[in-house]
Amino acid sequence: HFASKFHGAARALSGSVVYVSDELDHHDFELLKKLVFPNGSILKARCAGGPTRDYLFIDPVMNGKNLLKIWNLNKFSSMIGAFNYQGARIWPLKEGAENTLRSTFKPLTITGYISPVDIDSIMDIAGEIWTGDCTIYAFNSGSLSKLPKEGKIQVLLSTLECEVFIISPVKVTVYNSHYFAPIRLIDMYNSGGAIQGLLCSQRPSGCKIQIKTRGCG
C-alpha cells in the first residue's frame, strides 16, 4: 500500500492492537518488524493516542498548512507522531488553500514543531529526579536532540510523510554527577515502550542504573 508506513506509524501511536489485512504473500515484513516482535507481541502505549493541545482546533487534512500531531505515553517515556495529510488524494484541500490542485496529486511540504510540552501528562513519567530537560529521538531520521521542557524542534514533512519522536525525560542522580534518559529499541516505532522497569541505586561513589526491558538489541 502506498501509505503503509504512514498507517503503521499511526498504529504504533494509537495505543491499540495491530491489525494486518494484507493479501497472502503481500506482507511488508520490514514494516511489521517495526511494530511486532517475532512472537507476535507488540509494544503497546499506555493510553489511547490523542491530538496535542496546540492542534485541537485546526484542520490537519484540508487547510493546506498544518500537520497532525498525536501523543501517547509509555511507562518511562512518551511519544509524538507528526503526520502530513495535506494534499492527499482522498481529501481535497479547501477553497483558498495554498497550492490547491483538484485534478492531480501534488505533495505539499508542511513545517511543524515538536516540544516536550506537547505531552499533557509528561510529569506522570518524569519522576522526582527530572531535570526539566528531555532527549528526543526521531525514528525515521535517526536524530537525537536534548531540549528543555519549553524547547522545540522543527519538522518538515511532505504529503503522506510522517515522523515518530520518542521523548524521554532526562534524569539526574542525587549527587548531580550522572544524567541519563532511556530510549531502548531504536529499530521499532515505539522504542520506549520496551522499557518495563527502571531502578537507580545511588551513593557518593557513583550510581547503578538497572533497566528491565522487552525485546533484544
PDB file of C-alpha atoms in Angstrom:
ATOM      1  CA  HIS A   1       0.000   0.000   0.000  1.00  0.00           C
ATOM      2  CA  PHE A   2       1.351   3.436  -0.893  1.00  0.00           C
ATOM      3  CA  ALA A   3       0.615   4.724   2.633  1.00  0.00           C
ATOM      4  CA  SER A   4       1.548   1.599   4.615  1.00  0.00           C
ATOM      5  CA  LYS A   5       4.379   3.268   6.597  1.00  0.00           C
ATOM      6  CA  PHE A   6       2.064   6.182   7.357  1.00  0.00           C
ATOM      7  CA  HIS A   7      -0.592   3.815   8.715  1.00  0.00           C
ATOM      8  CA  GLY A   8       1.973   1.712  10.589  1.00  0.00           C
ATOM      9  CA  ALA A   9       3.337   4.705  12.483  1.00  0.00           C
ATOM     10  CA  ALA A  10      -0.197   5.809  13.342  1.00  0.00           C
ATOM     11  CA  ARG A  11      -0.988   2.339  14.682  1.00  0.00           C
ATOM     12  CA  ALA A  12       2.104   2.413  16.914  1.00  0.00           C
ATOM     13  CA  LEU A  13       0.891   5.694  18.428  1.00  0.00           C
ATOM     14  CA  SER A  14      -2.726   4.617  18.783  1.00  0.00           C
ATOM     15  CA  GLY A  15      -2.294   2.568  21.949  1.00  0.00           C
ATOM     16  CA  SER A  16      -4.326  -0.170  20.274  1.00  0.00           C
ATOM     17  CA  VAL A  17      -3.633  -3.588  18.795  1.00  0.00           C
ATOM     18  CA  VAL A  18      -2.103  -4.115  15.352  1.00  0.00           C
ATOM     19  CA  TYR A  19      -4.280  -5.486  12.584  1.00  0.00           C
ATOM     20  CA  VAL A  20      -2.785  -6.813   9.335  1.00  0.00           C
ATOM     21  CA  SER A  21      -5.094  -7.071   6.332  1.00  0.00           C
ATOM     22  CA  ASP A  22      -2.554  -7.656   3.554  1.00  0.00           C
ATOM     23  CA  GLU A  23      -3.191 -10.378   0.998  1.00  0.00           C
ATOM     24  CA  LEU A  24      -1.119 -13.545   1.343  1.00  0.00           C
ATOM     25  CA  ASP A  25       2.435 -13.107   0.037  1.00  0.00           C
ATOM     26  CA  HIS A  26       1.988  -9.318   0.026  1.00  0.00           C
ATOM     27  CA  HIS A  27       3.189  -8.569   3.557  1.00  0.00           C
ATOM     28  CA  ASP A  28       5.772  -5.860   4.175  1.00  0.00           C
ATOM     29  CA  PHE A  29       7.852  -7.677   6.777  1.00  0.00           C
ATOM     30  CA  GLU A  30      10.315  -4.824   7.187  1.00  0.00           C
ATOM     31  CA  LEU A  31       7.412  -2.617   8.278  1.00  0.00           C
ATOM     32  CA  LEU A  32       5.897  -5.290  10.510  1.00  0.00           C
ATOM     33  CA  LYS A  33       9.225  -5.680  12.335  1.00  0.00           C
ATOM     34  CA  LYS A  34       8.866  -2.054  13.439  1.00  0.00           C
ATOM     35  CA  LEU A  35       5.557  -2.899  15.123  1.00  0.00           C
ATOM     36  CA  VAL A  36       5.600  -6.555  16.169  1.00  0.00           C
ATOM     37  CA  PHE A  37       8.074  -8.878  17.915  1.00  0.00           C
ATOM     38  CA  PRO A  38       8.787 -12.319  16.389  1.00  0.00           C
ATOM     39  CA  ASN A  39       6.474 -13.913  18.985  1.00  0.00           C
ATOM     40  CA  GLY A  40       3.564 -11.718  17.852  1.00  0.00           C
ATOM     41  CA  SER A  41       3.536  -9.354  20.847  1.00  0.00           C
ATOM     42  CA  ILE A  42       3.647  -5.590  20.412  1.00  0.00           C
ATOM     43  CA  LEU A  43       4.942  -2.519  22.232  1.00  0.00           C
ATOM     44  CA  LYS A  44       1.611  -1.047  23.228  1.00  0.00           C
ATOM     45  CA  ALA A  45       1.475   2.521  24.561  1.00  0.00           C
ATOM     46  CA  ARG A  46      -0.357   3.179  27.835  1.00  0.00           C
ATOM     47  CA  CYS A  47      -3.222   5.354  26.590  1.00  0.00           C
ATOM     48  CA  ALA A  48      -5.362   5.997  23.548  1.00  0.00           C
ATOM     49  CA  GLY A  49      -3.393   8.350  21.302  1.00  0.00           C
ATOM     50  CA  GLY A  50      -4.750  11.892  21.196  1.00  0.00           C
ATOM     51  CA  PRO A  51      -4.072  15.194  19.410  1.00  0.00           C
ATOM     52  CA  THR A  52      -1.715  17.684  21.043  1.00  0.00           C
ATOM     53  CA  ARG A  53      -3.346  20.756  22.603  1.00  0.00           C
ATOM     54  CA  ASP A  54      -1.870  23.216  20.116  1.00  0.00           C
ATOM     55  CA  TYR A  55      -3.570  21.364  17.231  1.00  0.00           C
ATOM     56  CA  LEU A  56      -7.015  20.809  18.743  1.00  0.00           C
ATOM     57  CA  PHE A  57      -8.841  23.448  16.693  1.00  0.00           C
ATOM     58  CA  ILE A  58      -7.038  23.277  13.363  1.00  0.00           C
ATOM     59  CA  ASP A  59      -7.767  21.238  10.240  1.00  0.00           C
ATOM     60  CA  PRO A  60      -4.810  18.877   9.668  1.00  0.00           C
ATOM     61  CA  VAL A  61      -6.305  17.431   6.496  1.00  0.00           C
ATOM     62  CA  MET A  62      -7.620  20.168   4.225  1.00  0.00           C
ATOM     63  CA  ASN A  63      -6.308  23.645   5.195  1.00  0.00           C
ATOM     64  CA  GLY A  64      -3.008  23.220   3.330  1.00  0.00           C
ATOM     65  CA  LYS A  65      -0.758  24.408   6.181  1.00  0.00           C
ATOM     66  CA  ASN A  66      -0.881  22.222   9.322  1.00  0.00           C
ATOM     67  CA  LEU A  67       0.394  18.806  10.353  1.00  0.00           C
ATOM     68  CA  LEU A  68      -1.444  16.374  12.619  1.00  0.00           C
ATOM     69  CA  LYS A  69       0.348  15.679  15.915  1.00  0.00           C
ATOM     70  CA  ILE A  70      -0.602  12.707  18.109  1.00  0.00           C
ATOM     71  CA  TRP A  71       0.876  11.975  21.546  1.00  0.00           C
ATOM     72  CA  ASN A  72       0.931   8.980  23.872  1.00  0.00           C
ATOM     73  CA  LEU A  73       2.738   7.651  26.952  1.00  0.00           C
ATOM     74  CA  ASN A  74       4.848   4.653  27.902  1.00  0.00           C
ATOM     75  CA  LYS A  75       5.959   3.726  31.429  1.00  0.00           C
ATOM     76  CA  PHE A  76       9.159   5.799  31.297  1.00  0.00           C
ATOM     77  CA  SER A  77       8.925   7.801  28.064  1.00  0.00           C
ATOM     78  CA  SER A  78       6.417   9.438  25.763  1.00  0.00           C
ATOM     79  CA  MET A  79       5.942   9.679  22.028  1.00  0.00           C
ATOM     80  CA  ILE A  80       4.665  12.148  19.450  1.00  0.00           C
ATOM     81  CA  GLY A  81       3.814  11.377  15.860  1.00  0.00           C
ATOM     82  CA  ALA A  82       3.764  14.114  13.224  1.00  0.00           C
ATOM     83  CA  PHE A  83       1.734  13.340  10.081  1.00  0.00           C
ATOM     84  CA  ASN A  84       1.157  15.314   6.885  1.00  0.00           C
ATOM     85  CA  TYR A  85      -2.272  14.541   5.439  1.00  0.00           C
ATOM     86  CA  GLN A  86      -2.440  17.780   3.456  1.00  0.00           C
ATOM     87  CA  GLY A  87      -2.956  17.301  -0.282  1.00  0.00           C
ATOM     88  CA  ALA A  88      -3.616  13.565  -0.066  1.00  0.00           C
ATOM     89  CA  ARG A  89      -5.816  12.245  -2.856  1.00  0.00           C
ATOM     90  CA  ILE A  90      -8.666  11.184  -0.588  1.00  0.00           C
ATOM     91  CA  TRP A  91      -9.455  14.670   0.767  1.00  0.00           C
ATOM     92  CA  PRO A  92      -9.296  17.752  -1.488  1.00  0.00           C
ATOM     93  CA  LEU A  93      -7.914  20.946   0.030  1.00  0.00           C
ATOM     94  CA  LYS A  94     -10.373  23.662   0.984  1.00  0.00           C
ATOM     95  CA  GLU A  95     -11.023  26.534  -1.384  1.00  0.00           C
ATOM     96  CA  GLY A  96      -8.312  29.146  -0.949  1.00  0.00           C
ATOM     97  CA  ALA A  97      -5.702  26.766   0.447  1.00  0.00           C
ATOM     98  CA  GLU A  98      -2.232  27.267  -0.998  1.00  0.00           C
ATOM     99  CA  ASN A  99      -1.133  25.147  -3.970  1.00  0.00           C
ATOM    100  CA  THR A 100      -4.613  23.666  -4.447  1.00  0.00           C
ATOM    101  CA  LEU A 101      -4.834  21.223  -7.350  1.00  0.00           C
ATOM    102  CA  ARG A 102      -8.146  19.422  -7.682  1.00  0.00           C
ATOM    103  CA  SER A 103      -7.406  17.239 -10.696  1.00  0.00           C
ATOM    104  CA  THR A 104      -3.881  15.974  -9.886  1.00  0.00           C
ATOM    105  CA  PHE A 105      -1.923  14.977  -6.829  1.00  0.00           C
ATOM    106  CA  LYS A 106       0.734  17.438  -5.743  1.00  0.00           C
ATOM    107  CA  PRO A 107       2.642  16.862  -2.496  1.00  0.00           C
ATOM    108  CA  LEU A 108       2.766  19.757  -0.056  1.00  0.00           C
ATOM    109  CA  THR A 109       5.688  20.238   2.319  1.00  0.00           C
ATOM    110  CA  ILE A 110       4.436  21.386   5.727  1.00  0.00           C
ATOM    111  CA  THR A 111       6.511  22.683   8.652  1.00  0.00           C
ATOM    112  CA  GLY A 112       5.642  21.904  12.267  1.00  0.00           C
ATOM    113  CA  TYR A 113       7.265  21.893  15.695  1.00  0.00           C
ATOM    114  CA  ILE A 114       7.680  19.212  18.358  1.00  0.00           C
ATOM    115  CA  SER A 115       8.128  20.035  22.046  1.00  0.00           C
ATOM    116  CA  PRO A 116       8.055  18.179  25.375  1.00  0.00           C
ATOM    117  CA  VAL A 117       5.182  20.461  26.417  1.00  0.00           C
ATOM    118  CA  ASP A 118       3.068  18.746  23.749  1.00  0.00           C
ATOM    119  CA  ILE A 119       2.831  15.783  26.163  1.00  0.00           C
ATOM    120  CA  ASP A 120      -0.006  16.593  28.568  1.00  0.00           C
ATOM    121  CA  SER A 121       0.978  14.020  31.194  1.00  0.00           C
ATOM    122  CA  ILE A 122       4.751  14.132  30.968  1.00  0.00           C
ATOM    123  CA  MET A 123       5.024  14.730  34.731  1.00  0.00           C
ATOM    124  CA  ASP A 124       3.454  11.299  35.277  1.00  0.00           C
ATOM    125  CA  ILE A 125       6.549   9.623  33.829  1.00  0.00           C
ATOM    126  CA  ALA A 126       9.263  12.180  34.663  1.00  0.00           C
ATOM    127  CA  GLY A 127       9.708  11.195  38.310  1.00  0.00           C
ATOM    128  CA  GLU A 128      11.278  13.118  41.170  1.00  0.00           C
ATOM    129  CA  ILE A 129      14.769  13.398  39.701  1.00  0.00           C
ATOM    130  CA  TRP A 130      13.718  15.048  36.435  1.00  0.00           C
ATOM    131  CA  THR A 131      15.916  17.951  35.343  1.00  0.00           C
ATOM    132  CA  GLY A 132      13.235  19.529  33.131  1.00  0.00           C
ATOM    133  CA  ASP A 133      15.252  18.518  30.059  1.00  0.00           C
ATOM    134  CA  CYS A 134      14.314  15.781  27.592  1.00  0.00           C
ATOM    135  CA  THR A 135      16.000  13.745  24.911  1.00  0.00           C
ATOM    136  CA  ILE A 136      14.074  13.468  21.647  1.00  0.00           C
ATOM    137  CA  TYR A 137      14.817  10.600  19.280  1.00  0.00           C
ATOM    138  CA  ALA A 138      13.382  10.809  15.743  1.00  0.00           C
ATOM    139  CA  PHE A 139      12.702   7.331  14.367  1.00  0.00           C
ATOM    140  CA  ASN A 140      12.981   7.950  10.607  1.00  0.00           C
ATOM    141  CA  SER A 141      15.850  10.448  10.597  1.00  0.00           C
ATOM    142  CA  GLY A 142      17.719   8.801  13.491  1.00  0.00           C
ATOM    143  CA  SER A 143      18.478  12.203  15.020  1.00  0.00           C
ATOM    144  CA  LEU A 144      18.898  12.640  18.784  1.00  0.00           C
ATOM    145  CA  SER A 145      18.367  16.023  20.467  1.00  0.00           C
ATOM    146  CA  LYS A 146      18.310  17.380  24.003  1.00  0.00           C
ATOM    147  CA  LEU A 147      15.772  20.089  24.767  1.00  0.00           C
ATOM    148  CA  PRO A 148      14.480  21.991  27.791  1.00  0.00           C
ATOM    149  CA  LYS A 149      10.823  21.408  28.599  1.00  0.00           C
ATOM    150  CA  GLU A 150       9.748  24.556  26.735  1.00  0.00           C
ATOM    151  CA  GLY A 151      12.114  23.963  23.803  1.00  0.00           C
ATOM    152  CA  LYS A 152      11.052  22.770  20.356  1.00  0.00           C
ATOM    153  CA  ILE A 153      12.476  21.244  17.201  1.00  0.00           C
ATOM    154  CA  GLN A 154      11.335  21.784  13.647  1.00  0.00           C
ATOM    155  CA  VAL A 155       9.994  19.023  11.420  1.00  0.00           C
ATOM    156  CA  LEU A 156       9.312  19.270   7.664  1.00  0.00           C
ATOM    157  CA  LEU A 157       7.108  16.631   6.051  1.00  0.00           C
ATOM    158  CA  SER A 158       5.751  16.171   2.551  1.00  0.00           C
ATOM    159  CA  THR A 159       2.259  14.793   1.909  1.00  0.00           C
ATOM    160  CA  LEU A 160       1.798  11.319   3.428  1.00  0.00           C
ATOM    161  CA  GLU A 161       5.137  11.524   5.225  1.00  0.00           C
ATOM    162  CA  CYS A 162       5.410  11.122   8.985  1.00  0.00           C
ATOM    163  CA  GLU A 163       7.923  11.094  11.826  1.00  0.00           C
ATOM    164  CA  VAL A 164       7.723   9.413  15.225  1.00  0.00           C
ATOM    165  CA  PHE A 165       9.527  11.053  18.151  1.00  0.00           C
ATOM    166  CA  ILE A 166      10.379   9.274  21.411  1.00  0.00           C
ATOM    167  CA  ILE A 167      10.616  11.848  24.210  1.00  0.00           C
ATOM    168  CA  SER A 168      12.422  10.682  27.331  1.00  0.00           C
ATOM    169  CA  PRO A 169      12.793  12.921  30.421  1.00  0.00           C
ATOM    170  CA  VAL A 170      16.438  13.368  31.436  1.00  0.00           C
ATOM    171  CA  LYS A 171      17.034  12.166  34.970  1.00  0.00           C
ATOM    172  CA  VAL A 172      19.872  13.277  37.246  1.00  0.00           C
ATOM    173  CA  THR A 173      21.349  11.411  40.201  1.00  0.00           C
ATOM    174  CA  VAL A 174      21.173  12.838  43.714  1.00  0.00           C
ATOM    175  CA  TYR A 175      24.846  13.757  43.584  1.00  0.00           C
ATOM    176  CA  ASN A 176      24.385  15.634  40.252  1.00  0.00           C
ATOM    177  CA  SER A 177      27.143  13.771  38.512  1.00  0.00           C
ATOM    178  CA  HIS A 178      25.235  11.481  36.160  1.00  0.00           C
ATOM    179  CA  TYR A 179      22.478  12.202  33.661  1.00  0.00           C
ATOM    180  CA  PHE A 180      20.548   9.620  31.694  1.00  0.00           C
ATOM    181  CA  ALA A 181      17.423   9.200  29.556  1.00  0.00           C
ATOM    182  CA  PRO A 182      16.318   5.700  28.459  1.00  0.00           C
ATOM    183  CA  ILE A 183      15.256   5.218  24.810  1.00  0.00           C
ATOM    184  CA  ARG A 184      15.698   1.445  24.144  1.00  0.00           C
ATOM    185  CA  LEU A 185      14.793  -0.284  20.818  1.00  0.00           C
ATOM    186  CA  ILE A 186      15.569   2.271  18.132  1.00  0.00           C
ATOM    187  CA  ASP A 187      14.507  -0.059  15.303  1.00  0.00           C
ATOM    188  CA  MET A 188      10.847  -0.066  16.434  1.00  0.00           C
ATOM    189  CA  TYR A 189       8.368   2.800  16.176  1.00  0.00           C
ATOM    190  CA  ASN A 190       7.568   2.781  19.875  1.00  0.00           C
ATOM    191  CA  SER A 191      11.110   2.155  21.072  1.00  0.00           C
ATOM    192  CA  GLY A 192      10.455   3.470  24.589  1.00  0.00           C
ATOM    193  CA  GLY A 193       7.608   1.013  25.070  1.00  0.00           C
ATOM    194  CA  ALA A 194      10.190  -1.748  25.563  1.00  0.00           C
ATOM    195  CA  ILE A 195      11.302  -0.319  28.923  1.00  0.00           C
ATOM    196  CA  GLN A 196       9.368  -2.098  31.685  1.00  0.00           C
ATOM    197  CA  GLY A 197      11.349  -1.112  34.771  1.00  0.00           C
ATOM    198  CA  LEU A 198      13.938   1.458  35.843  1.00  0.00           C
ATOM    199  CA  LEU A 199      15.910   1.476  39.085  1.00  0.00           C
ATOM    200  CA  CYS A 200      18.698   3.847  40.080  1.00  0.00           C
ATOM    201  CA  SER A 201      20.820   2.987  43.145  1.00  0.00           C
ATOM    202  CA  GLN A 202      22.883   5.961  44.294  1.00  0.00           C
ATOM    203  CA  ARG A 203      25.804   6.589  46.625  1.00  0.00           C
ATOM    204  CA  PRO A 204      28.558   9.246  46.806  1.00  0.00           C
ATOM    205  CA  SER A 205      30.990   6.975  44.962  1.00  0.00           C
ATOM    206  CA  GLY A 206      28.676   6.513  41.980  1.00  0.00           C
ATOM    207  CA  CYS A 207      25.363   5.075  40.853  1.00  0.00           C
ATOM    208  CA  LYS A 208      23.977   1.880  39.376  1.00  0.00           C
ATOM    209  CA  ILE A 209      21.191   2.039  36.798  1.00  0.00           C
ATOM    210  CA  GLN A 210      19.140  -1.093  36.128  1.00  0.00           C
ATOM    211  CA  ILE A 211      16.684  -1.242  33.235  1.00  0.00           C
ATOM    212  CA  LYS A 212      14.189  -4.064  32.677  1.00  0.00           C
ATOM    213  CA  THR A 213      13.197  -4.365  29.037  1.00  0.00           C
ATOM    214  CA  ARG A 214      11.403  -6.423  26.420  1.00  0.00           C
ATOM    215  CA  GLY A 215      12.963  -7.484  23.136  1.00  0.00           C
ATOM    216  CA  CYS A 216      16.626  -7.587  22.203  1.00  0.00           C
ATOM    217  CA  GLY A 217      19.095  -5.002  20.967  1.00  0.00           C
TER     218      GLY A 217
END
